[in-house]
Amino acid sequence: MASFIGDPSRIRLWLRLHAAAESITNVAFWKASDGGDPARLRGHQHVVPTLVICLEGVIRVQGRAARDLRAGEALVIAPGCWHEHVMLRRGAIAFGLGFLARRCDILLADHRETSWGTINDQPFRLWMERLLQTGSPAPGVPCASLPTSTAPSRSPVTSASASASAPAARAQVMEMVAQIFAEKASPIHWLHPAVSRMAKMLWSRLHTPITAADIVRAARARDDGLGHTRAYELFTTFFGETPKQVLTGQRLALAGQFLREGATIADAARRSGFSTRAGFTRSWRRLHGRPPRSGGAASLAGRASAP
């Protein structure tokens, strides 16, 4: 697991993560509706569920409200939740898990440096989907924090069903952390810095009506001589799909999450970057063979296979 951490002294951070396999005390959940306003909050969103764990000190994630995580506390962030990871202070150690280009990406950071690598996406993708369902009540019911004891919590449980799910959520997070150390990790190979720029464009602008050409154009934000054709090739090689395919797939996945949380079809289309409701409906029907519908029963097939 130390193959991509750089300075060998940073093994201390990995030891802290290893300890978390037996020390998760609290699991909180954010729905898409718990996200902040993209017009006011400098941040991003993903089309897959992501996990954040505080390993030491205090780390802050900003959404519609700020969430301070202390050592042993985890936060599961649903697709479409606009959030920002606030800069770490001295003494804080954070771990993150998500998915990128058909791989599970893992991140370990303190105030000095960030180590970012990848492992196989399964079984982590399945476990994260299961974990998200554990903390996802019916539309209109707020997501809960799931403490592991009856002691007063900083984020009170909002429903009896959430309280009953606390041991399962805690156990699932600890199982994922333990499994990481059975995997072979490797550093993220972006192929070219331009690929990272294009990925960041997706994460930060997916909710706006950007085009595939805009994504490729982001690769040329710096004067490094990279042309349109080469940027297109790099993106397609890294993600395994063309910019247009990735953009459409991620927008449909994002809209699917909004629909599951009770958004109207028009609102889901707008918030996921479709220019019109009709365009969204056509794309959805082309993928699923039926029109979209609002509500918790919206198709789970709308989840993206890779961000």
Coordinates of N, CA and C in Angstrom, one line a residue, residues 125-263:
R125 N -17.3 -0.6 -5.0 CA -18.4 0.1 -5.7 C -19.8 -0.5 -5.1
L126 N -19.8 -1.8 -5.1 CA -21.0 -2.5 -4.5 C -21.3 -2.1 -3.1
W127 N -20.2 -2.0 -2.3 CA -20.4 -1.7 -0.9 C -20.8 -0.3 -0.7
M128 N -20.3 0.7 -1.5 CA -20.7 2.1 -1.4 C -22.1 2.3 -1.8
E129 N -22.6 1.6 -2.8 CA -24.0 1.7 -3.2 C -24.9 1.1 -2.1
R130 N -24.5 0.0 -1.5 CA -25.2 -0.5 -0.3 C -25.2 0.4 0.9
L131 N -24.1 1.0 1.1 CA -23.9 2.0 2.2 C -24.8 3.2 2.0
L132 N -24.9 3.7 0.8 CA -25.7 4.8 0.4 C -27.2 4.5 0.7
Q133 N -27.6 3.3 0.3 CA -29.0 2.9 0.5 C -29.3 2.8 2.0
T134 N -28.3 2.4 2.8 CA -28.5 2.3 4.3 C -28.9 3.6 4.8
G135 N -28.3 4.7 4.3 CA -28.5 6.0 4.9 C -29.5 6.9 4.1
S136 N -30.2 6.3 3.1 CA -31.1 7.1 2.3 C -32.6 6.8 2.6
P137 N -33.2 7.6 3.4 CA -34.6 7.4 3.6 C -35.5 7.8 2.4
A138 N -36.7 7.7 2.6 CA -37.6 8.1 1.5 C -37.5 9.6 1.2
P139 N -37.9 10.0 -0.1 CA -37.8 11.4 -0.4 C -38.5 12.3 0.6
G140 N -37.9 13.4 1.0 CA -38.5 14.3 1.9 C -38.1 14.1 3.4
V141 N -37.5 12.9 3.7 CA -37.0 12.6 5.0 C -35.6 12.9 5.1
P142 N -35.1 13.7 6.0 CA -33.7 14.1 6.1 C -32.8 12.9 6.3
C143 N -31.6 12.9 5.7 CA -30.6 11.9 6.0 C -30.1 12.1 7.4
A144 N -29.7 11.0 8.0 CA -29.3 11.0 9.4 C -27.8 10.8 9.6
S145 N -27.4 11.2 10.8 CA -26.1 10.7 11.3 C -26.4 9.5 12.1
L146 N -25.5 8.5 11.9 CA -25.7 7.2 12.6 C -24.6 7.0 13.7
P147 N -24.9 7.4 14.9 CA -23.9 7.2 16.0 C -24.0 5.7 16.4
T148 N -22.9 5.3 17.1 CA -22.8 3.9 17.5 C -23.1 3.7 19.0
S149 N -23.6 4.7 19.7 CA -24.0 4.5 21.1 C -25.2 5.4 21.4
T150 N -25.7 5.3 22.6 CA -26.8 6.1 23.0 C -26.4 7.4 23.6
A151 N -25.1 7.7 23.6 CA -24.6 9.0 24.2 C -25.0 10.1 23.2
P152 N -25.1 11.3 23.8 CA -25.5 12.5 23.0 C -24.5 12.6 21.8
S153 N -25.0 12.9 20.6 CA -24.2 13.1 19.4 C -24.3 14.5 18.9
R154 N -23.3 14.9 18.2 CA -23.3 16.2 17.6 C -24.3 16.3 16.5
S155 N -24.7 15.2 15.9 CA -25.6 15.2 14.8 C -26.7 14.2 15.1
P156 N -27.8 14.6 15.7 CA -28.8 13.6 16.2 C -29.4 12.8 15.1
V157 N -29.8 11.6 15.5 CA -30.5 10.7 14.6 C -31.9 11.3 14.4
T158 N -32.4 11.2 13.1 CA -33.6 11.8 12.8 C -34.8 10.8 12.6
S159 N -34.5 9.5 12.6 CA -35.5 8.6 12.5 C -35.1 7.3 13.1
A160 N -36.1 6.5 13.5 CA -35.8 5.2 14.2 C -35.2 4.2 13.2
S161 N -35.5 4.3 11.9 CA -34.9 3.4 10.9 C -33.5 3.7 10.8
A162 N -33.1 5.0 10.8 CA -31.7 5.4 10.7 C -30.9 4.8 11.9
S163 N -31.5 4.9 13.1 CA -30.8 4.4 14.3 C -30.6 2.9 14.2
A164 N -31.6 2.2 13.7 CA -31.5 0.8 13.6 C -30.4 0.4 12.6
S165 N -30.1 1.3 11.6 CA -29.1 1.0 10.6 C -27.7 1.3 11.0
A166 N -27.5 2.0 12.2 CA -26.2 2.4 12.6 C -25.1 1.3 12.7
P167 N -25.4 0.2 13.3 CA -24.3 -0.9 13.3 C -24.0 -1.4 11.9
A168 N -24.9 -1.5 11.0 CA -24.6 -1.9 9.7 C -23.8 -0.9 8.9
A169 N -24.0 0.4 9.0 CA -23.2 1.4 8.4 C -21.8 1.4 8.9
R170 N -21.7 1.4 10.2 CA -20.4 1.4 10.8 C -19.6 0.1 10.4
A171 N -20.2 -1.0 10.4 CA -19.5 -2.3 10.1 C -19.1 -2.2 8.6
Q172 N -19.9 -1.7 7.7 CA -19.6 -1.6 6.3 C -18.4 -0.7 6.1
V173 N -18.3 0.4 6.7 CA -17.2 1.3 6.5 C -15.9 0.7 7.0
M174 N -16.0 0.0 8.2 CA -14.8 -0.7 8.7 C -14.3 -1.8 7.8
E175 N -15.3 -2.5 7.2 CA -15.0 -3.6 6.3 C -14.3 -3.1 5.0
M176 N -14.7 -1.9 4.5 CA -14.1 -1.3 3.4 C -12.7 -0.9 3.7
V177 N -12.5 -0.3 4.8 CA -11.1 0.2 5.2 C -10.2 -1.0 5.3
A178 N -10.6 -2.1 6.0 CA -9.8 -3.3 6.1 C -9.5 -3.9 4.7
Q179 N -10.4 -3.9 3.8 CA -10.2 -4.5 2.5 C -9.2 -3.7 1.7
I180 N -9.1 -2.4 1.9 CA -8.1 -1.6 1.2 C -6.7 -2.2 1.3
F181 N -6.4 -2.7 2.5 CA -5.0 -3.2 2.7 C -4.8 -4.6 2.1
A182 N -5.9 -5.2 1.5 CA -5.7 -6.5 0.8 C -5.6 -6.2 -0.7
E183 N -5.7 -5.0 -1.1 CA -5.6 -4.6 -2.5 C -4.2 -4.1 -2.9
K184 N -4.0 -4.2 -4.2 CA -2.7 -3.7 -4.8 C -3.0 -2.3 -5.3
A185 N -2.4 -1.3 -4.7 CA -2.6 0.1 -5.0 C -1.6 0.6 -6.0
S186 N -2.0 1.5 -6.8 CA -1.0 2.1 -7.8 C -1.3 3.6 -7.9
P187 N -0.4 4.4 -8.2 CA -0.6 5.9 -8.3 C -1.5 6.1 -9.5
I188 N -2.3 7.2 -9.4 CA -3.1 7.6 -10.6 C -2.2 8.1 -11.7
H189 N -2.4 7.5 -12.9 CA -1.6 7.8 -14.1 C -2.5 8.6 -15.0
W190 N -2.4 9.9 -14.9 CA -3.2 10.8 -15.7 C -2.9 10.9 -17.2
L191 N -1.7 10.3 -17.5 CA -1.2 10.3 -18.9 C -0.6 11.7 -19.3
H192 N -1.3 12.7 -18.8 CA -0.9 14.1 -19.1 C -1.6 15.0 -18.2
P193 N -1.0 16.1 -17.7 CA -1.7 17.0 -16.8 C -3.0 17.5 -17.3
A194 N -3.2 17.5 -18.7 CA -4.4 18.0 -19.3 C -5.6 17.1 -18.9
V195 N -5.3 15.8 -18.7 CA -6.4 14.9 -18.4 C -7.0 15.3 -17.0
S196 N -6.2 15.7 -16.1 CA -6.6 16.1 -14.8 C -7.5 17.4 -14.9
R197 N -7.0 18.3 -15.8 CA -7.8 19.5 -16.0 C -9.2 19.2 -16.6
M198 N -9.3 18.3 -17.5 CA -10.5 17.9 -18.1 C -11.5 17.2 -17.0
A199 N -10.9 16.4 -16.2 CA -11.7 15.7 -15.1 C -12.2 16.8 -14.2
K200 N -11.4 17.8 -13.8 CA -11.9 18.8 -12.9 C -13.0 19.7 -13.5
M201 N -12.9 19.8 -14.8 CA -14.0 20.5 -15.5 C -15.3 19.8 -15.4
L202 N -15.3 18.5 -15.5 CA -16.5 17.7 -15.3 C -17.0 17.8 -13.9
W203 N -16.2 17.7 -12.9 CA -16.6 17.7 -11.5 C -17.2 19.1 -11.1
S204 N -16.6 20.1 -11.7 CA -17.0 21.5 -11.3 C -18.1 22.1 -12.2
R205 N -18.3 21.6 -13.4 CA -19.2 22.3 -14.3 C -20.3 21.4 -14.9
L206 N -20.4 20.2 -14.3 CA -21.4 19.2 -14.9 C -22.8 19.8 -14.8
H207 N -23.1 20.6 -13.8 CA -24.4 21.1 -13.6 C -24.8 22.2 -14.6
T208 N -23.8 22.7 -15.4 CA -24.0 23.7 -16.3 C -24.1 23.1 -17.7
P209 N -24.6 23.8 -18.7 CA -24.8 23.2 -20.1 C -23.5 23.2 -20.9
I210 N -22.4 22.7 -20.3 CA -21.1 22.6 -21.0 C -21.2 21.5 -22.1
T211 N -20.4 21.6 -23.1 CA -20.4 20.6 -24.2 C -19.1 19.8 -24.1
A212 N -19.0 18.8 -24.9 CA -17.8 17.9 -25.0 C -16.7 18.8 -25.5
A213 N -16.9 19.7 -26.4 CA -15.9 20.6 -26.8 C -15.3 21.5 -25.7
D214 N -16.2 21.9 -24.8 CA -15.7 22.7 -23.6 C -14.7 21.9 -22.8
I215 N -15.1 20.6 -22.6 CA -14.2 19.7 -21.8 C -12.8 19.6 -22.4
V216 N -12.8 19.3 -23.7 CA -11.5 19.2 -24.4 C -10.8 20.5 -24.4
R217 N -11.5 21.6 -24.5 CA -10.9 23.0 -24.5 C -10.2 23.2 -23.2
A218 N -10.7 22.6 -22.1 CA -10.1 22.8 -20.8 C -8.7 22.2 -20.7
A219 N -8.5 21.2 -21.5 CA -7.1 20.6 -21.6 C -6.1 21.6 -22.1
R220 N -6.5 22.6 -22.8 CA -5.6 23.6 -23.4 C -5.6 24.9 -22.6
A221 N -5.9 24.8 -21.3 CA -5.9 26.0 -20.5 C -4.5 26.5 -20.3
R222 N -3.5 25.7 -20.4 CA -2.2 26.1 -20.3 C -1.4 26.0 -21.6
D223 N -0.5 26.8 -21.8 CA 0.2 26.9 -23.1 C 1.3 25.8 -23.1
D224 N 0.9 24.6 -23.3 CA 1.8 23.5 -23.4 C 1.8 22.8 -24.7
G225 N 1.2 23.4 -25.7 CA 1.3 23.0 -27.1 C 0.3 21.8 -27.4
L226 N -0.6 21.5 -26.5 CA -1.5 20.4 -26.7 C -2.6 20.8 -27.6
G227 N -2.8 20.0 -28.7 CA -3.9 20.3 -29.6 C -5.2 19.6 -29.3
H228 N -6.2 20.0 -30.0 CA -7.6 19.4 -29.7 C -7.6 17.9 -29.9
T229 N -7.0 17.4 -31.0 CA -7.0 16.0 -31.3 C -6.3 15.2 -30.3
R230 N -5.2 15.7 -29.8 CA -4.4 15.0 -28.8 C -5.1 15.0 -27.5
A231 N -5.7 16.1 -27.1 CA -6.5 16.2 -25.9 C -7.7 15.2 -25.9
Y232 N -8.3 15.1 -27.0 CA -9.5 14.2 -27.2 C -9.0 12.7 -27.0
E233 N -7.9 12.4 -27.6 CA -7.3 11.1 -27.5 C -6.9 10.7 -26.1
L234 N -6.3 11.7 -25.4 CA -5.9 11.4 -24.0 C -7.1 11.2 -23.1
F235 N -8.2 12.0 -23.3 CA -9.4 11.8 -22.5 C -10.0 10.4 -22.8
T236 N -10.1 10.1 -24.0 CA -10.7 8.8 -24.4 C -9.9 7.6 -23.9
T237 N -8.6 7.7 -23.9 CA -7.8 6.6 -23.4 C -7.9 6.5 -21.9
F238 N -8.0 7.6 -21.2 CA -8.0 7.5 -19.7 C -9.4 7.0 -19.2
F239 N -10.5 7.6 -19.8 CA -11.8 7.3 -19.3 C -12.4 6.1 -20.0
G240 N -11.9 5.7 -21.2 CA -12.5 4.5 -21.9 C -13.7 4.9 -22.7
E241 N -14.0 6.1 -22.7 CA -15.2 6.6 -23.5 C -14.8 8.0 -24.1
T242 N -15.5 8.5 -25.1 CA -15.3 9.8 -25.6 C -15.8 10.9 -24.6
P243 N -15.4 12.1 -24.8 CA -15.9 13.2 -23.9 C -17.4 13.3 -23.9
K244 N -18.0 13.2 -25.1 CA -19.5 13.3 -25.2 C -20.2 12.1 -24.5
Q245 N -19.6 10.9 -24.6 CA -20.2 9.8 -24.0 C -20.1 9.9 -22.4
V246 N -19.0 10.3 -22.0 CA -18.8 10.5 -20.5 C -19.7 11.6 -20.0
L247 N -19.8 12.7 -20.7 CA -20.6 13.8 -20.3 C -22.1 13.4 -20.3
T248 N -22.6 12.8 -21.3 CA -24.0 12.4 -21.3 C -24.3 11.3 -20.2
G249 N -23.4 10.4 -20.0 CA -23.6 9.3 -19.0 C -23.6 9.9 -17.6
Q250 N -22.7 10.8 -17.3 CA -22.6 11.4 -16.0 C -23.8 12.3 -15.7
R251 N -24.3 13.0 -16.8 CA -25.5 13.9 -16.6 C -26.7 13.0 -16.3
L252 N -26.8 11.9 -17.0 CA -28.0 11.0 -16.7 C -27.9 10.4 -15.3
A253 N -26.7 10.0 -14.9 CA -26.5 9.5 -13.5 C -26.9 10.5 -12.5
L254 N -26.4 11.8 -12.7 CA -26.7 12.9 -11.8 C -28.3 13.1 -11.7
A255 N -28.9 13.1 -12.9 CA -30.3 13.3 -12.9 C -31.1 12.2 -12.2
G256 N -30.6 11.0 -12.4 CA -31.2 9.8 -11.7 C -31.2 10.0 -10.2
Q257 N -30.1 10.5 -9.6 CA -30.0 10.7 -8.2 C -31.0 11.8 -7.8
F258 N -31.1 12.9 -8.6 CA -32.1 13.9 -8.2 C -33.5 13.4 -8.3
L259 N -33.8 12.6 -9.2 CA -35.2 12.0 -9.3 C -35.4 11.1 -8.1
R260 N -34.5 10.3 -7.7 CA -34.7 9.4 -6.6 C -35.0 10.2 -5.3
E261 N -34.4 11.4 -5.2 CA -34.6 12.3 -4.1 C -35.9 13.1 -4.2
G262 N -36.7 12.9 -5.3 CA -38.0 13.5 -5.4 C -38.0 14.8 -6.3
A263 N -36.9 15.1 -7.0 CA -37.0 16.2 -7.9 C -37.9 16.0 -9.0

